[in-house]
Amino acid sequence: MKYQPNMFNFKDKVVVITSGARGIGKCIPEQFEAAGAVVCVIDLLENDYFVGDLADKDTLERFAEKVINDYGHVDYLINNAIPKMCGIDSCSYEDFENALRVGVTAPFYLSKLFAPHFADGASIVNISSSRDRMSQPQTESYTAAKGGIAALTHALAVSFAGKVRVNSISPGWIDTDYTVYEGADAVQQPAGRVGNPLDIANMVLYLCSDMAGFITGENICIDGGMTKLMIYHVDCGWKLDS
C-alpha cells in the first residue's frame, strides 16, 4: 500500500509525534513527511530528532523546548506512546505507574507545554486502543492507560475549544509487518482482514486536515468491526471451554 500524495497537503506544517520510531508510530511521520510536513519525533529508540523517556518530566520539558526553539510553533501533536502491558498477577506498583506516566501523563503534559504555541487550526490526535472498551486477562496497565487517554481526549477538546481540535483513535488488531492473514484470524473481523499501520496513519492525517474541521472530542475505533461482532457459545463455530 502506498501513500497517495494528492490526498493531503501539510507543506511546512510542524508535527510532533511520540513513540515515532517503529510500528504505527513510524508510519505516521512517514505519511506526514510525504505530505510536506516537518516532523519532530520523541522515542526511546534512535531517531533523527530526540531520544528520551516519555515517563520523565524533565525530558518532556527539554523536548518541548527544543521543538519551540527549532520551529516556534506546533501545528499537530500526535500522542502515540506505547505503555507497558502487564496484569494484576505480575504488575508492580512501579509498572502500573510507569504505564500511566507514558500513556496518560505525558500526553497531558505535552498538550500543556505546547498550549501557548499551537498554531491556528491546530489538532491533537491521541492514539488509544480498542482495549479502552474491551479486555483480555492480565492487561490492566495497558488497558487503564488507553482508557485514560480516550477520556483525556474529550476533556482536552472542551478546554481547547475554539483553538485546538482534539480527537482519539482506537486501533484494533494492527499488524505492523503488514502480514496478510487468512482463515479465522481474518474472518473474525467483519472487514475480513487484519489491519495495518496505514489504516491508522490515514485517519491521523484526515483528523489533522481541514476536511475534519467539524470533528472534535471524538474517539474513532478502527478495528475492522471486531468490537461490534457479538459472539455467543457455539455461534460462528466458537466454543467456550468451561
PDB file of N, CA and C in Angstrom, residues 10 34 45 63-64 73 104 112-113 125 153 160-161 164 168 170 174 182 189 196 202 209 214-215 217 230:
ATOM      1  N   PHE A  10       0.305  19.053   3.731  1.00  0.00           N
ATOM      2  CA  PHE A  10       0.743  19.594   5.017  1.00  0.00           C
ATOM      3  C   PHE A  10       2.093  20.303   4.873  1.00  0.00           C
ATOM      4  N   ALA A  34       5.716  12.708   3.687  1.00  0.00           N
ATOM      5  CA  ALA A  34       5.353  12.580   2.282  1.00  0.00           C
ATOM      6  C   ALA A  34       4.390  13.683   1.843  1.00  0.00           C
ATOM      7  N   LEU A  45      13.859   4.838  21.316  1.00  0.00           N
ATOM      8  CA  LEU A  45      14.689   4.280  20.255  1.00  0.00           C
ATOM      9  C   LEU A  45      15.367   5.392  19.471  1.00  0.00           C
ATOM     10  N   PHE A  63      12.313  18.356  25.549  1.00  0.00           N
ATOM     11  CA  PHE A  63      11.817  18.074  24.206  1.00  0.00           C
ATOM     12  C   PHE A  63      10.951  19.220  23.696  1.00  0.00           C
ATOM     13  N   ALA A  64       9.993  19.652  24.501  1.00  0.00           N
ATOM     14  CA  ALA A  64       9.112  20.751  24.088  1.00  0.00           C
ATOM     15  C   ALA A  64       9.914  22.021  23.826  1.00  0.00           C
ATOM     16  N   HIS A  73       6.453  27.017  16.788  1.00  0.00           N
ATOM     17  CA  HIS A  73       5.040  26.681  16.984  1.00  0.00           C
ATOM     18  C   HIS A  73       4.841  25.198  16.705  1.00  0.00           C
ATOM     19  N   VAL A 104      -0.723   8.441  29.700  1.00  0.00           N
ATOM     20  CA  VAL A 104      -1.706   9.483  30.019  1.00  0.00           C
ATOM     21  C   VAL A 104      -1.035  10.793  30.445  1.00  0.00           C
ATOM     22  N   LYS A 112      -0.108  20.542  27.530  1.00  0.00           N
ATOM     23  CA  LYS A 112       0.025  21.741  28.368  1.00  0.00           C
ATOM     24  C   LYS A 112       1.246  22.576  27.965  1.00  0.00           C
ATOM     25  N   LEU A 113       2.369  21.903  27.727  1.00  0.00           N
ATOM     26  CA  LEU A 113       3.593  22.617  27.355  1.00  0.00           C
ATOM     27  C   LEU A 113       3.451  23.332  26.013  1.00  0.00           C
ATOM     28  N   VAL A 125      -4.117  14.504  18.081  1.00  0.00           N
ATOM     29  CA  VAL A 125      -4.692  13.174  17.890  1.00  0.00           C
ATOM     30  C   VAL A 125      -4.022  12.226  18.875  1.00  0.00           C
ATOM     31  N   THR A 153      -9.066  12.787  26.005  1.00  0.00           N
ATOM     32  CA  THR A 153      -9.342  13.407  24.705  1.00  0.00           C
ATOM     33  C   THR A 153     -10.520  14.378  24.770  1.00  0.00           C
ATOM     34  N   PHE A 160      -9.729  23.140  25.120  1.00  0.00           N
ATOM     35  CA  PHE A 160      -9.092  23.806  23.977  1.00  0.00           C
ATOM     36  C   PHE A 160     -10.110  24.306  22.951  1.00  0.00           C
ATOM     37  N   ALA A 161     -11.379  24.325  23.316  1.00  0.00           N
ATOM     38  CA  ALA A 161     -12.433  24.697  22.362  1.00  0.00           C
ATOM     39  C   ALA A 161     -12.126  26.019  21.674  1.00  0.00           C
ATOM     40  N   VAL A 164      -7.864  24.422  19.510  1.00  0.00           N
ATOM     41  CA  VAL A 164      -7.269  23.157  19.065  1.00  0.00           C
ATOM     42  C   VAL A 164      -8.350  22.084  19.044  1.00  0.00           C
ATOM     43  N   SER A 168      -9.333  11.186  19.282  1.00  0.00           N
ATOM     44  CA  SER A 168      -8.535   9.989  19.518  1.00  0.00           C
ATOM     45  C   SER A 168      -8.950   8.881  18.566  1.00  0.00           C
ATOM     46  N   SER A 170      -8.844   4.579  18.245  1.00  0.00           N
ATOM     47  CA  SER A 170      -8.678   3.314  18.964  1.00  0.00           C
ATOM     48  C   SER A 170      -8.442   2.193  17.953  1.00  0.00           C
ATOM     49  N   ILE A 174      -3.688  -4.453  14.678  1.00  0.00           N
ATOM     50  CA  ILE A 174      -2.883  -3.848  13.622  1.00  0.00           C
ATOM     51  C   ILE A 174      -1.567  -4.612  13.535  1.00  0.00           C
ATOM     52  N   GLU A 182      -5.058 -15.160   6.775  1.00  0.00           N
ATOM     53  CA  GLU A 182      -6.184 -15.851   6.172  1.00  0.00           C
ATOM     54  C   GLU A 182      -6.898 -16.670   7.241  1.00  0.00           C
ATOM     55  N   GLN A 189     -13.007 -10.732  11.917  1.00  0.00           N
ATOM     56  CA  GLN A 189     -13.261  -9.294  11.816  1.00  0.00           C
ATOM     57  C   GLN A 189     -14.187  -9.043  10.630  1.00  0.00           C
ATOM     58  N   ASN A 196      -3.463  -2.719   9.242  1.00  0.00           N
ATOM     59  CA  ASN A 196      -2.049  -2.398   9.109  1.00  0.00           C
ATOM     60  C   ASN A 196      -1.839  -0.927   9.465  1.00  0.00           C
ATOM     61  N   ASN A 202      -3.612   6.978   7.993  1.00  0.00           N
ATOM     62  CA  ASN A 202      -4.504   7.729   7.110  1.00  0.00           C
ATOM     63  C   ASN A 202      -5.566   8.488   7.896  1.00  0.00           C
ATOM     64  N   SER A 209      -6.448  17.298   9.056  1.00  0.00           N
ATOM     65  CA  SER A 209      -6.718  18.101   7.865  1.00  0.00           C
ATOM     66  C   SER A 209      -7.953  18.967   8.037  1.00  0.00           C
ATOM     67  N   PHE A 214     -14.863  19.951  11.552  1.00  0.00           N
ATOM     68  CA  PHE A 214     -16.026  19.970  12.438  1.00  0.00           C
ATOM     69  C   PHE A 214     -16.021  18.766  13.383  1.00  0.00           C
ATOM     70  N   ILE A 215     -14.871  18.115  13.502  1.00  0.00           N
ATOM     71  CA  ILE A 215     -14.758  16.937  14.364  1.00  0.00           C
ATOM     72  C   ILE A 215     -13.825  17.243  15.525  1.00  0.00           C
ATOM     73  N   GLY A 217     -13.309  16.096  19.994  1.00  0.00           N
ATOM     74  CA  GLY A 217     -13.802  15.362  21.150  1.00  0.00           C
ATOM     75  C   GLY A 217     -14.233  13.940  20.850  1.00  0.00           C
ATOM     76  N   MET A 230     -20.974  -9.631  17.905  1.00  0.00           N
ATOM     77  CA  MET A 230     -21.449 -10.365  19.089  1.00  0.00           C
ATOM     78  C   MET A 230     -21.166 -11.848  18.915  1.00  0.00           C
TER      79      MET A 230
END
